[in-house]
Amino acid sequence: MQHFLTETDFSLEQAQEVFSLARTLKASRLNGPQPLNMQSWGLLFYKSSTRTRISFEVGVNELGGFPVVLNSSQTQINRGETIADSAKVMSRYLHGLVIRTFGHDIVEDFARHGSIPVVNGLTDFNHPCQLYTDLFTALERYSPDAVDIESLKGKKVAFFGDCASNMANSWIVSAAMFGMEIALAGPETFAPGQAVVDALNTAGLPVNYTFTTDPSEAAASADILYTDVWVSMGNEAEAADRIEQMMPYQVNRQRMAEANPDALFMHCLPAHAEEEVSREVLDNPQSIIFDQAENRLHVQKAILAKLVEINT
Ligand code: CP
């Protein structure tokens, strides 16, 4: 059973096919193929969501399937039913399952115990659907006629803020997979952790990211400046301390001026203007945040279609 729990679950060749299909699906949104015809896909959320929830629900519907949206707190999981039993039961009704949750072990356990494809809609470790969408959105600028993954090679991504976060982990793995350079900048206490090094080693990818406490060093000659909220879901108790520590890493006019003149600003959203990014940068024409948000729909449809193709 092919799942999509991490960026490296697809080969480079399969990733290229996903991006090419996403481009086709975007161009023919309402009259495209319906590979999920007569299928029901569960969308299981342990955490809040706007983009992931809507884009998957709409996407499953547009692919001809029926989305079954589940809030974990309203299932028997909330009353102690095991993941193993839940996965087995859901596999008897559903054709696939998208999960947004806390520990990465939860999506792995669903995949291990169930018999349907599982898609990671964000865990505390990574956010691969967001990353594939981000790469596709950059490719729309770099190679608009073909969204060719070769055009990612050598591009420099600068990531600012919490460099041990799920988005940072996903960028580190993706940069290694697609041949990009990545420089991360943040407070020393938010440096990338051992878990992402383990993930690179497991995938046979090089550990060649750089981490610095100097945001100017990371921004220098960058092609993409990327940040995420400083207070992620689950970190609310540390909000004031995080904001104080990370303020030097705000993406603002100065950071953009240090990057390449045509650098893109990207953010997975939701954004907190004047915290991790200035309002000026968010609203700048170099900001492609709403293209990213829209492309969640097209790229995730392509991911689902690819999983159905591989697993059939
Ligand atoms: N970027 C993202 O995953 O957005 P949501 O939390 O709204 O799903």
PDB file of C-alpha atoms and ligand atoms in Angstrom:
ATOM      1  CA  MET A   1       0.000   0.000   0.000  1.00  0.00           C
ATOM      2  CA  GLN A   2       1.438   3.367  -1.058  1.00  0.00           C
ATOM      3  CA  HIS A   3       0.867   6.162   1.489  1.00  0.00           C
ATOM      4  CA  PHE A   4       1.887   9.825   1.516  1.00  0.00           C
ATOM      5  CA  LEU A   5       3.242  10.437   5.016  1.00  0.00           C
ATOM      6  CA  THR A   6       6.428  12.229   4.023  1.00  0.00           C
ATOM      7  CA  GLU A   7       7.822  13.997   0.963  1.00  0.00           C
ATOM      8  CA  THR A   8      10.068  11.058   0.106  1.00  0.00           C
ATOM      9  CA  ASP A   9       7.180   8.578  -0.100  1.00  0.00           C
ATOM     10  CA  PHE A  10       7.064   9.504  -3.793  1.00  0.00           C
ATOM     11  CA  SER A  11      10.150   9.093  -5.955  1.00  0.00           C
ATOM     12  CA  LEU A  12      11.408  12.137  -7.873  1.00  0.00           C
ATOM     13  CA  GLU A  13       9.791  10.719 -10.992  1.00  0.00           C
ATOM     14  CA  GLN A  14       6.454  10.304  -9.200  1.00  0.00           C
ATOM     15  CA  ALA A  15       6.733  13.810  -7.722  1.00  0.00           C
ATOM     16  CA  GLN A  16       7.230  15.198 -11.241  1.00  0.00           C
ATOM     17  CA  GLU A  17       4.120  13.280 -12.361  1.00  0.00           C
ATOM     18  CA  VAL A  18       2.157  14.763  -9.416  1.00  0.00           C
ATOM     19  CA  PHE A  19       3.213  18.305 -10.355  1.00  0.00           C
ATOM     20  CA  SER A  20       2.408  17.782 -14.044  1.00  0.00           C
ATOM     21  CA  LEU A  21      -0.993  16.346 -13.147  1.00  0.00           C
ATOM     22  CA  ALA A  22      -1.662  19.242 -10.748  1.00  0.00           C
ATOM     23  CA  ARG A  23      -1.010  21.662 -13.614  1.00  0.00           C
ATOM     24  CA  THR A  24      -3.493  19.779 -15.818  1.00  0.00           C
ATOM     25  CA  LEU A  25      -6.104  19.614 -13.051  1.00  0.00           C
ATOM     26  CA  LYS A  26      -5.715  23.332 -12.363  1.00  0.00           C
ATOM     27  CA  ALA A  27      -6.294  24.129 -16.034  1.00  0.00           C
ATOM     28  CA  SER A  28      -9.448  21.976 -16.214  1.00  0.00           C
ATOM     29  CA  ARG A  29     -10.737  22.219 -12.689  1.00  0.00           C
ATOM     30  CA  LEU A  30     -14.385  21.292 -13.179  1.00  0.00           C
ATOM     31  CA  ASN A  31     -14.122  18.939 -16.147  1.00  0.00           C
ATOM     32  CA  GLY A  32     -11.111  16.852 -15.199  1.00  0.00           C
ATOM     33  CA  PRO A  33     -10.799  13.113 -14.555  1.00  0.00           C
ATOM     34  CA  GLN A  34     -12.725  11.516 -11.674  1.00  0.00           C
ATOM     35  CA  PRO A  35     -10.462   8.716 -10.374  1.00  0.00           C
ATOM     36  CA  LEU A  36     -12.242   8.724  -6.984  1.00  0.00           C
ATOM     37  CA  ASN A  37     -15.622   7.911  -8.568  1.00  0.00           C
ATOM     38  CA  MET A  38     -17.750   5.893  -6.086  1.00  0.00           C
ATOM     39  CA  GLN A  39     -15.008   6.196  -3.429  1.00  0.00           C
ATOM     40  CA  SER A  40     -15.417   7.631   0.083  1.00  0.00           C
ATOM     41  CA  TRP A  41     -12.379   9.279   1.706  1.00  0.00           C
ATOM     42  CA  GLY A  42     -12.175  10.088   5.405  1.00  0.00           C
ATOM     43  CA  LEU A  43     -10.724  13.443   6.462  1.00  0.00           C
ATOM     44  CA  LEU A  44      -9.807  13.013  10.141  1.00  0.00           C
ATOM     45  CA  PHE A  45      -8.862  16.153  12.076  1.00  0.00           C
ATOM     46  CA  TYR A  46      -7.360  16.239  15.567  1.00  0.00           C
ATOM     47  CA  LYS A  47      -6.440  19.929  15.052  1.00  0.00           C
ATOM     48  CA  SER A  48      -7.943  23.109  13.617  1.00  0.00           C
ATOM     49  CA  SER A  49      -7.688  23.785   9.888  1.00  0.00           C
ATOM     50  CA  THR A  50      -9.002  26.099   7.200  1.00  0.00           C
ATOM     51  CA  ARG A  51      -6.951  25.352   4.049  1.00  0.00           C
ATOM     52  CA  THR A  52      -6.371  21.626   4.546  1.00  0.00           C
ATOM     53  CA  ARG A  53      -9.952  20.914   5.524  1.00  0.00           C
ATOM     54  CA  ILE A  54     -11.576  22.879   2.685  1.00  0.00           C
ATOM     55  CA  SER A  55      -9.101  21.957  -0.057  1.00  0.00           C
ATOM     56  CA  PHE A  56      -9.348  18.228   0.665  1.00  0.00           C
ATOM     57  CA  GLU A  57     -13.135  18.258   1.016  1.00  0.00           C
ATOM     58  CA  VAL A  58     -13.548  20.166  -2.256  1.00  0.00           C
ATOM     59  CA  GLY A  59     -10.796  18.138  -3.917  1.00  0.00           C
ATOM     60  CA  VAL A  60     -12.264  14.722  -3.087  1.00  0.00           C
ATOM     61  CA  ASN A  61     -15.616  15.966  -4.376  1.00  0.00           C
ATOM     62  CA  GLU A  62     -14.120  17.288  -7.638  1.00  0.00           C
ATOM     63  CA  LEU A  63     -12.369  13.943  -8.212  1.00  0.00           C
ATOM     64  CA  GLY A  64     -15.761  12.223  -8.055  1.00  0.00           C
ATOM     65  CA  GLY A  65     -15.450  10.944  -4.489  1.00  0.00           C
ATOM     66  CA  PHE A  66     -17.387  11.527  -1.259  1.00  0.00           C
ATOM     67  CA  PRO A  67     -15.522  13.240   1.612  1.00  0.00           C
ATOM     68  CA  VAL A  68     -16.370  12.026   5.143  1.00  0.00           C
ATOM     69  CA  VAL A  69     -15.149  14.760   7.486  1.00  0.00           C
ATOM     70  CA  LEU A  70     -14.383  13.540  11.012  1.00  0.00           C
ATOM     71  CA  ASN A  71     -13.367  15.545  14.051  1.00  0.00           C
ATOM     72  CA  SER A  72     -11.396  13.159  16.263  1.00  0.00           C
ATOM     73  CA  SER A  73     -13.069  14.546  19.389  1.00  0.00           C
ATOM     74  CA  GLN A  74     -16.416  13.329  18.054  1.00  0.00           C
ATOM     75  CA  THR A  75     -15.200   9.789  17.364  1.00  0.00           C
ATOM     76  CA  GLN A  76     -14.564   6.898  19.743  1.00  0.00           C
ATOM     77  CA  ILE A  77     -10.825   7.672  19.497  1.00  0.00           C
ATOM     78  CA  ASN A  78     -11.599  10.429  21.976  1.00  0.00           C
ATOM     79  CA  ARG A  79     -12.939   7.783  24.366  1.00  0.00           C
ATOM     80  CA  GLY A  80      -9.958   5.475  24.106  1.00  0.00           C
ATOM     81  CA  GLU A  81     -10.552   3.273  21.043  1.00  0.00           C
ATOM     82  CA  THR A  82      -7.094   2.335  19.815  1.00  0.00           C
ATOM     83  CA  ILE A  83      -5.573   3.609  16.588  1.00  0.00           C
ATOM     84  CA  ALA A  84      -5.130  -0.011  15.478  1.00  0.00           C
ATOM     85  CA  ASP A  85      -8.833  -0.827  15.869  1.00  0.00           C
ATOM     86  CA  SER A  86      -9.919   2.559  14.449  1.00  0.00           C
ATOM     87  CA  ALA A  87      -7.727   2.038  11.370  1.00  0.00           C
ATOM     88  CA  LYS A  88      -9.119  -1.457  10.800  1.00  0.00           C
ATOM     89  CA  VAL A  89     -12.721  -0.290  11.175  1.00  0.00           C
ATOM     90  CA  MET A  90     -12.284   2.768   8.938  1.00  0.00           C
ATOM     91  CA  SER A  91     -10.622   0.582   6.301  1.00  0.00           C
ATOM     92  CA  ARG A  92     -13.867  -1.419   6.064  1.00  0.00           C
ATOM     93  CA  TYR A  93     -15.831   1.702   5.029  1.00  0.00           C
ATOM     94  CA  LEU A  94     -13.408   4.103   3.380  1.00  0.00           C
ATOM     95  CA  HIS A  95     -11.113   4.028   0.336  1.00  0.00           C
ATOM     96  CA  GLY A  96      -8.523   6.392   1.837  1.00  0.00           C
ATOM     97  CA  LEU A  97      -7.855   8.572   4.843  1.00  0.00           C
ATOM     98  CA  VAL A  98      -6.364  12.048   5.234  1.00  0.00           C
ATOM     99  CA  ILE A  99      -5.232  12.763   8.813  1.00  0.00           C
ATOM    100  CA  ARG A 100      -4.182  15.973  10.582  1.00  0.00           C
ATOM    101  CA  THR A 101      -2.849  15.154  14.013  1.00  0.00           C
ATOM    102  CA  PHE A 102      -0.177  15.659  16.670  1.00  0.00           C
ATOM    103  CA  GLY A 103       2.485  12.915  16.833  1.00  0.00           C
ATOM    104  CA  HIS A 104       3.808  11.563  13.551  1.00  0.00           C
ATOM    105  CA  ASP A 105       3.477   8.072  15.023  1.00  0.00           C
ATOM    106  CA  ILE A 106      -0.308   8.442  14.768  1.00  0.00           C
ATOM    107  CA  VAL A 107      -0.306   8.646  10.951  1.00  0.00           C
ATOM    108  CA  GLU A 108       2.269   5.845  10.826  1.00  0.00           C
ATOM    109  CA  ASP A 109       0.078   3.678  13.065  1.00  0.00           C
ATOM    110  CA  PHE A 110      -3.013   4.316  10.913  1.00  0.00           C
ATOM    111  CA  ALA A 111      -0.983   3.338   7.839  1.00  0.00           C
ATOM    112  CA  ARG A 112       0.442   0.230   9.551  1.00  0.00           C
ATOM    113  CA  HIS A 113      -2.834  -1.126  10.913  1.00  0.00           C
ATOM    114  CA  GLY A 114      -5.271  -0.105   8.172  1.00  0.00           C
ATOM    115  CA  SER A 115      -5.550  -1.374   4.621  1.00  0.00           C
ATOM    116  CA  ILE A 116      -6.241   1.924   2.806  1.00  0.00           C
ATOM    117  CA  PRO A 117      -3.883   4.736   1.702  1.00  0.00           C
ATOM    118  CA  VAL A 118      -3.148   7.341   4.384  1.00  0.00           C
ATOM    119  CA  VAL A 119      -2.269  10.957   3.556  1.00  0.00           C
ATOM    120  CA  ASN A 120      -0.532  13.166   6.094  1.00  0.00           C
ATOM    121  CA  GLY A 121      -2.446  16.454   6.413  1.00  0.00           C
ATOM    122  CA  LEU A 122       0.116  17.755   8.975  1.00  0.00           C
ATOM    123  CA  THR A 123       1.777  16.256  12.001  1.00  0.00           C
ATOM    124  CA  ASP A 124       4.044  17.814  14.594  1.00  0.00           C
ATOM    125  CA  PHE A 125       6.947  16.501  12.498  1.00  0.00           C
ATOM    126  CA  ASN A 126       6.083  17.550   8.945  1.00  0.00           C
ATOM    127  CA  HIS A 127       3.548  18.870   6.430  1.00  0.00           C
ATOM    128  CA  PRO A 128       4.245  17.174   3.081  1.00  0.00           C
ATOM    129  CA  CYS A 129       1.041  18.261   1.294  1.00  0.00           C
ATOM    130  CA  GLN A 130       1.972  21.877   2.023  1.00  0.00           C
ATOM    131  CA  LEU A 131       5.531  21.328   0.796  1.00  0.00           C
ATOM    132  CA  TYR A 132       4.530  19.717  -2.485  1.00  0.00           C
ATOM    133  CA  THR A 133       2.165  22.644  -2.971  1.00  0.00           C
ATOM    134  CA  ASP A 134       4.913  25.155  -2.182  1.00  0.00           C
ATOM    135  CA  LEU A 135       7.271  23.521  -4.674  1.00  0.00           C
ATOM    136  CA  PHE A 136       4.539  23.468  -7.333  1.00  0.00           C
ATOM    137  CA  THR A 137       3.800  27.152  -6.687  1.00  0.00           C
ATOM    138  CA  ALA A 138       7.471  28.045  -7.076  1.00  0.00           C
ATOM    139  CA  LEU A 139       7.648  25.917 -10.240  1.00  0.00           C
ATOM    140  CA  GLU A 140       4.762  27.874 -11.733  1.00  0.00           C
ATOM    141  CA  ARG A 141       7.171  30.838 -11.644  1.00  0.00           C
ATOM    142  CA  TYR A 142      10.379  29.007 -12.593  1.00  0.00           C
ATOM    143  CA  SER A 143       9.101  26.786 -15.419  1.00  0.00           C
ATOM    144  CA  PRO A 144       5.485  27.805 -16.146  1.00  0.00           C
ATOM    145  CA  ASP A 145       5.165  25.731 -19.320  1.00  0.00           C
ATOM    146  CA  ALA A 146       6.118  22.434 -17.747  1.00  0.00           C
ATOM    147  CA  VAL A 147       6.511  22.732 -13.916  1.00  0.00           C
ATOM    148  CA  ASP A 148       9.807  20.897 -14.391  1.00  0.00           C
ATOM    149  CA  ILE A 149      11.429  19.828 -11.095  1.00  0.00           C
ATOM    150  CA  GLU A 150      14.857  20.315 -12.697  1.00  0.00           C
ATOM    151  CA  SER A 151      14.306  24.071 -12.383  1.00  0.00           C
ATOM    152  CA  LEU A 152      14.333  23.760  -8.563  1.00  0.00           C
ATOM    153  CA  LYS A 153      17.948  22.602  -8.609  1.00  0.00           C
ATOM    154  CA  GLY A 154      20.361  25.099  -7.079  1.00  0.00           C
ATOM    155  CA  LYS A 155      17.658  27.502  -5.886  1.00  0.00           C
ATOM    156  CA  LYS A 156      18.282  28.828  -2.387  1.00  0.00           C
ATOM    157  CA  VAL A 157      15.521  28.750   0.241  1.00  0.00           C
ATOM    158  CA  ALA A 158      15.924  30.828   3.391  1.00  0.00           C
ATOM    159  CA  PHE A 159      13.700  29.727   6.287  1.00  0.00           C
ATOM    160  CA  PHE A 160      13.218  32.028   9.288  1.00  0.00           C
ATOM    161  CA  GLY A 161      11.945  31.507  12.845  1.00  0.00           C
ATOM    162  CA  ASP A 162      11.248  28.113  14.415  1.00  0.00           C
ATOM    163  CA  CYS A 163      13.758  25.937  12.562  1.00  0.00           C
ATOM    164  CA  ALA A 164      12.736  22.824  14.519  1.00  0.00           C
ATOM    165  CA  SER A 165       9.108  23.083  13.369  1.00  0.00           C
ATOM    166  CA  ASN A 166       7.166  20.796  11.058  1.00  0.00           C
ATOM    167  CA  MET A 167       7.452  23.265   8.179  1.00  0.00           C
ATOM    168  CA  ALA A 168      11.204  23.610   8.693  1.00  0.00           C
ATOM    169  CA  ASN A 169      11.566  19.812   8.744  1.00  0.00           C
ATOM    170  CA  SER A 170       9.566  19.488   5.531  1.00  0.00           C
ATOM    171  CA  TRP A 171      11.681  22.141   3.821  1.00  0.00           C
ATOM    172  CA  ILE A 172      14.942  20.519   4.941  1.00  0.00           C
ATOM    173  CA  VAL A 173      13.885  17.130   3.561  1.00  0.00           C
ATOM    174  CA  SER A 174      12.465  18.624   0.351  1.00  0.00           C
ATOM    175  CA  ALA A 175      15.530  20.772  -0.329  1.00  0.00           C
ATOM    176  CA  ALA A 176      17.724  17.678  -0.070  1.00  0.00           C
ATOM    177  CA  MET A 177      15.342  15.652  -2.247  1.00  0.00           C
ATOM    178  CA  PHE A 178      14.977  18.249  -5.032  1.00  0.00           C
ATOM    179  CA  GLY A 179      18.571  19.540  -5.033  1.00  0.00           C
ATOM    180  CA  MET A 180      17.907  22.937  -3.479  1.00  0.00           C
ATOM    181  CA  GLU A 181      20.102  24.863  -1.070  1.00  0.00           C
ATOM    182  CA  ILE A 182      18.515  25.656   2.302  1.00  0.00           C
ATOM    183  CA  ALA A 183      19.691  28.071   4.978  1.00  0.00           C
ATOM    184  CA  LEU A 184      17.695  28.335   8.198  1.00  0.00           C
ATOM    185  CA  ALA A 185      17.927  31.225  10.639  1.00  0.00           C
ATOM    186  CA  GLY A 186      16.505  31.400  14.136  1.00  0.00           C
ATOM    187  CA  PRO A 187      17.378  31.465  17.820  1.00  0.00           C
ATOM    188  CA  GLU A 188      19.878  28.784  18.875  1.00  0.00           C
ATOM    189  CA  THR A 189      17.168  27.080  20.947  1.00  0.00           C
ATOM    190  CA  PHE A 190      15.080  26.596  17.784  1.00  0.00           C
ATOM    191  CA  ALA A 191      17.767  24.927  15.649  1.00  0.00           C
ATOM    192  CA  PRO A 192      16.793  21.864  13.583  1.00  0.00           C
ATOM    193  CA  GLY A 193      16.668  18.720  15.740  1.00  0.00           C
ATOM    194  CA  GLN A 194      17.980  15.185  15.460  1.00  0.00           C
ATOM    195  CA  ALA A 195      14.636  13.902  14.132  1.00  0.00           C
ATOM    196  CA  VAL A 196      15.088  15.618  10.775  1.00  0.00           C
ATOM    197  CA  VAL A 197      18.672  14.347  10.510  1.00  0.00           C
ATOM    198  CA  ASP A 198      17.326  10.845  11.142  1.00  0.00           C
ATOM    199  CA  ALA A 199      14.695  11.365   8.437  1.00  0.00           C
ATOM    200  CA  LEU A 200      17.363  12.456   5.930  1.00  0.00           C
ATOM    201  CA  ASN A 201      19.513   9.459   6.794  1.00  0.00           C
ATOM    202  CA  THR A 202      16.568   7.056   6.515  1.00  0.00           C
ATOM    203  CA  ALA A 203      15.728   8.462   3.074  1.00  0.00           C
ATOM    204  CA  GLY A 204      19.364   8.277   1.958  1.00  0.00           C
ATOM    205  CA  LEU A 205      19.500  12.054   1.451  1.00  0.00           C
ATOM    206  CA  PRO A 206      22.469  14.320   2.252  1.00  0.00           C
ATOM    207  CA  VAL A 207      22.478  16.314   5.511  1.00  0.00           C
ATOM    208  CA  ASN A 208      23.547  19.605   3.955  1.00  0.00           C
ATOM    209  CA  TYR A 209      21.281  22.302   5.376  1.00  0.00           C
ATOM    210  CA  THR A 210      22.879  25.230   7.167  1.00  0.00           C
ATOM    211  CA  PHE A 211      21.614  26.835  10.357  1.00  0.00           C
ATOM    212  CA  THR A 212      22.615  30.286  11.588  1.00  0.00           C
ATOM    213  CA  THR A 213      21.511  32.776  14.216  1.00  0.00           C
ATOM    214  CA  ASP A 214      22.267  35.580  11.713  1.00  0.00           C
ATOM    215  CA  PRO A 215      19.155  36.277   9.572  1.00  0.00           C
ATOM    216  CA  SER A 216      21.133  38.375   7.059  1.00  0.00           C
ATOM    217  CA  GLU A 217      23.422  35.437   6.361  1.00  0.00           C
ATOM    218  CA  ALA A 218      20.442  33.177   5.584  1.00  0.00           C
ATOM    219  CA  ALA A 219      18.713  35.795   3.419  1.00  0.00           C
ATOM    220  CA  ALA A 220      21.798  36.591   1.310  1.00  0.00           C
ATOM    221  CA  SER A 221      21.105  35.744  -2.363  1.00  0.00           C
ATOM    222  CA  ALA A 222      18.036  33.671  -1.453  1.00  0.00           C
ATOM    223  CA  ASP A 223      15.486  32.836  -4.154  1.00  0.00           C
ATOM    224  CA  ILE A 224      12.687  32.020  -1.704  1.00  0.00           C
ATOM    225  CA  LEU A 225      12.149  33.543   1.754  1.00  0.00           C
ATOM    226  CA  TYR A 226       9.874  31.364   3.855  1.00  0.00           C
ATOM    227  CA  THR A 227       8.448  31.669   7.331  1.00  0.00           C
ATOM    228  CA  ASP A 228       5.633  30.282   9.446  1.00  0.00           C
ATOM    229  CA  VAL A 229       3.833  31.389  12.595  1.00  0.00           C
ATOM    230  CA  TRP A 230       6.049  31.522  15.663  1.00  0.00           C
ATOM    231  CA  VAL A 231       3.371  30.053  17.925  1.00  0.00           C
ATOM    232  CA  SER A 232       2.163  26.804  16.357  1.00  0.00           C
ATOM    233  CA  MET A 233      -0.788  24.724  17.515  1.00  0.00           C
ATOM    234  CA  GLY A 234       0.271  23.307  20.892  1.00  0.00           C
ATOM    235  CA  ASN A 235       2.822  26.078  21.682  1.00  0.00           C
ATOM    236  CA  GLU A 236       0.322  28.644  22.999  1.00  0.00           C
ATOM    237  CA  ALA A 237       1.676  28.570  26.581  1.00  0.00           C
ATOM    238  CA  GLU A 238       5.098  29.763  25.335  1.00  0.00           C
ATOM    239  CA  ALA A 239       3.716  32.507  23.080  1.00  0.00           C
ATOM    240  CA  ALA A 240       5.274  35.591  24.717  1.00  0.00           C
ATOM    241  CA  ASP A 241       8.720  33.998  25.062  1.00  0.00           C
ATOM    242  CA  ARG A 242       8.718  32.709  21.469  1.00  0.00           C
ATOM    243  CA  ILE A 243       7.701  36.070  20.022  1.00  0.00           C
ATOM    244  CA  GLU A 244      10.431  37.889  21.963  1.00  0.00           C
ATOM    245  CA  GLN A 245      13.145  35.414  20.895  1.00  0.00           C
ATOM    246  CA  MET A 246      12.123  35.312  17.247  1.00  0.00           C
ATOM    247  CA  MET A 247      11.509  39.013  16.566  1.00  0.00           C
ATOM    248  CA  PRO A 248      15.004  39.436  14.962  1.00  0.00           C
ATOM    249  CA  TYR A 249      13.944  36.812  12.410  1.00  0.00           C
ATOM    250  CA  GLN A 250      10.902  38.672  11.076  1.00  0.00           C
ATOM    251  CA  VAL A 251      10.786  38.709   7.261  1.00  0.00           C
ATOM    252  CA  ASN A 252      10.583  42.387   6.421  1.00  0.00           C
ATOM    253  CA  ARG A 253      11.841  44.941   3.898  1.00  0.00           C
ATOM    254  CA  GLN A 254      15.452  44.500   5.067  1.00  0.00           C
ATOM    255  CA  ARG A 255      15.380  40.705   4.671  1.00  0.00           C
ATOM    256  CA  MET A 256      13.851  40.997   1.177  1.00  0.00           C
ATOM    257  CA  ALA A 257      16.529  43.543   0.194  1.00  0.00           C
ATOM    258  CA  GLU A 258      19.261  41.059   1.201  1.00  0.00           C
ATOM    259  CA  ALA A 259      17.797  38.349  -1.053  1.00  0.00           C
ATOM    260  CA  ASN A 260      17.842  38.138  -4.852  1.00  0.00           C
ATOM    261  CA  PRO A 261      15.920  41.059  -6.394  1.00  0.00           C
ATOM    262  CA  ASP A 262      13.229  38.720  -7.773  1.00  0.00           C
ATOM    263  CA  ALA A 263      13.007  36.540  -4.640  1.00  0.00           C
ATOM    264  CA  LEU A 264       9.624  35.070  -3.759  1.00  0.00           C
ATOM    265  CA  PHE A 265       8.058  35.420  -0.320  1.00  0.00           C
ATOM    266  CA  MET A 266       6.162  32.322   0.765  1.00  0.00           C
ATOM    267  CA  HIS A 267       4.143  31.410   3.859  1.00  0.00           C
ATOM    268  CA  CYS A 268       1.904  28.402   4.446  1.00  0.00           C
ATOM    269  CA  LEU A 269      -0.671  30.563   6.301  1.00  0.00           C
ATOM    270  CA  PRO A 270      -2.314  31.530   8.545  1.00  0.00           C
ATOM    271  CA  ALA A 271       0.020  34.531   8.955  1.00  0.00           C
ATOM    272  CA  HIS A 272       0.436  36.850  11.912  1.00  0.00           C
ATOM    273  CA  ALA A 273       1.304  40.191  10.312  1.00  0.00           C
ATOM    274  CA  GLU A 274       3.995  42.169  12.145  1.00  0.00           C
ATOM    275  CA  GLU A 275       5.168  39.041  13.963  1.00  0.00           C
ATOM    276  CA  GLU A 276       6.925  36.582  11.615  1.00  0.00           C
ATOM    277  CA  VAL A 277       6.359  38.811   8.563  1.00  0.00           C
ATOM    278  CA  SER A 278       5.707  42.504   8.062  1.00  0.00           C
ATOM    279  CA  ARG A 279       2.416  43.590   6.512  1.00  0.00           C
ATOM    280  CA  GLU A 280       4.455  45.317   3.794  1.00  0.00           C
ATOM    281  CA  VAL A 281       6.058  42.024   2.692  1.00  0.00           C
ATOM    282  CA  LEU A 282       2.796  40.077   2.912  1.00  0.00           C
ATOM    283  CA  ASP A 283       1.148  42.554   0.531  1.00  0.00           C
ATOM    284  CA  ASN A 284       4.176  42.941  -1.776  1.00  0.00           C
ATOM    285  CA  PRO A 285       3.866  41.613  -5.383  1.00  0.00           C
ATOM    286  CA  GLN A 286       6.759  39.227  -4.594  1.00  0.00           C
ATOM    287  CA  SER A 287       4.481  37.523  -2.060  1.00  0.00           C
ATOM    288  CA  ILE A 288       2.730  34.471  -3.587  1.00  0.00           C
ATOM    289  CA  ILE A 289       0.904  33.344  -0.463  1.00  0.00           C
ATOM    290  CA  PHE A 290      -2.550  33.150  -1.998  1.00  0.00           C
ATOM    291  CA  ASP A 291      -1.281  31.173  -4.995  1.00  0.00           C
ATOM    292  CA  GLN A 292       0.102  28.721  -2.424  1.00  0.00           C
ATOM    293  CA  ALA A 293      -3.264  28.557  -0.687  1.00  0.00           C
ATOM    294  CA  GLU A 294      -5.156  27.959  -3.944  1.00  0.00           C
ATOM    295  CA  ASN A 295      -2.679  25.361  -5.129  1.00  0.00           C
ATOM    296  CA  ARG A 296      -3.325  23.173  -2.082  1.00  0.00           C
ATOM    297  CA  LEU A 297      -6.491  22.129  -3.931  1.00  0.00           C
ATOM    298  CA  HIS A 298      -4.846  21.257  -7.253  1.00  0.00           C
ATOM    299  CA  VAL A 299      -1.751  19.560  -5.825  1.00  0.00           C
ATOM    300  CA  GLN A 300      -3.665  17.485  -3.274  1.00  0.00           C
ATOM    301  CA  LYS A 301      -6.072  16.334  -5.996  1.00  0.00           C
ATOM    302  CA  ALA A 302      -3.006  15.180  -7.940  1.00  0.00           C
ATOM    303  CA  ILE A 303      -1.601  13.410  -4.850  1.00  0.00           C
ATOM    304  CA  LEU A 304      -4.894  11.559  -4.295  1.00  0.00           C
ATOM    305  CA  ALA A 305      -5.147  10.617  -7.978  1.00  0.00           C
ATOM    306  CA  LYS A 306      -1.552   9.351  -7.945  1.00  0.00           C
ATOM    307  CA  LEU A 307      -2.184   7.216  -4.854  1.00  0.00           C
ATOM    308  CA  VAL A 308      -5.268   5.679  -6.455  1.00  0.00           C
ATOM    309  CA  GLU A 309      -3.276   4.944  -9.641  1.00  0.00           C
ATOM    310  CA  ILE A 310      -0.389   3.344  -7.729  1.00  0.00           C
ATOM    311  CA  ASN A 311      -2.606   1.327  -5.385  1.00  0.00           C
ATOM    312  CA  THR A 312      -4.971   0.006  -8.064  1.00  0.00           C
TER     313      THR A 312
HETATM  314  N1   CP B   1      -1.329  25.787   5.836  1.00  0.00           N
HETATM  315  C1   CP B   1      -2.277  25.015   6.418  1.00  0.00           C
HETATM  316  O1   CP B   1      -2.104  23.801   6.571  1.00  0.00           O
HETATM  317  O2   CP B   1      -3.422  25.693   6.715  1.00  0.00           O
HETATM  318  P1   CP B   1      -4.570  25.159   7.683  1.00  0.00           P
HETATM  319  O3   CP B   1      -3.966  25.009   9.058  1.00  0.00           O
HETATM  320  O4   CP B   1      -5.633  26.234   7.634  1.00  0.00           O
HETATM  321  O5   CP B   1      -5.058  23.845   7.167  1.00  0.00           O
END
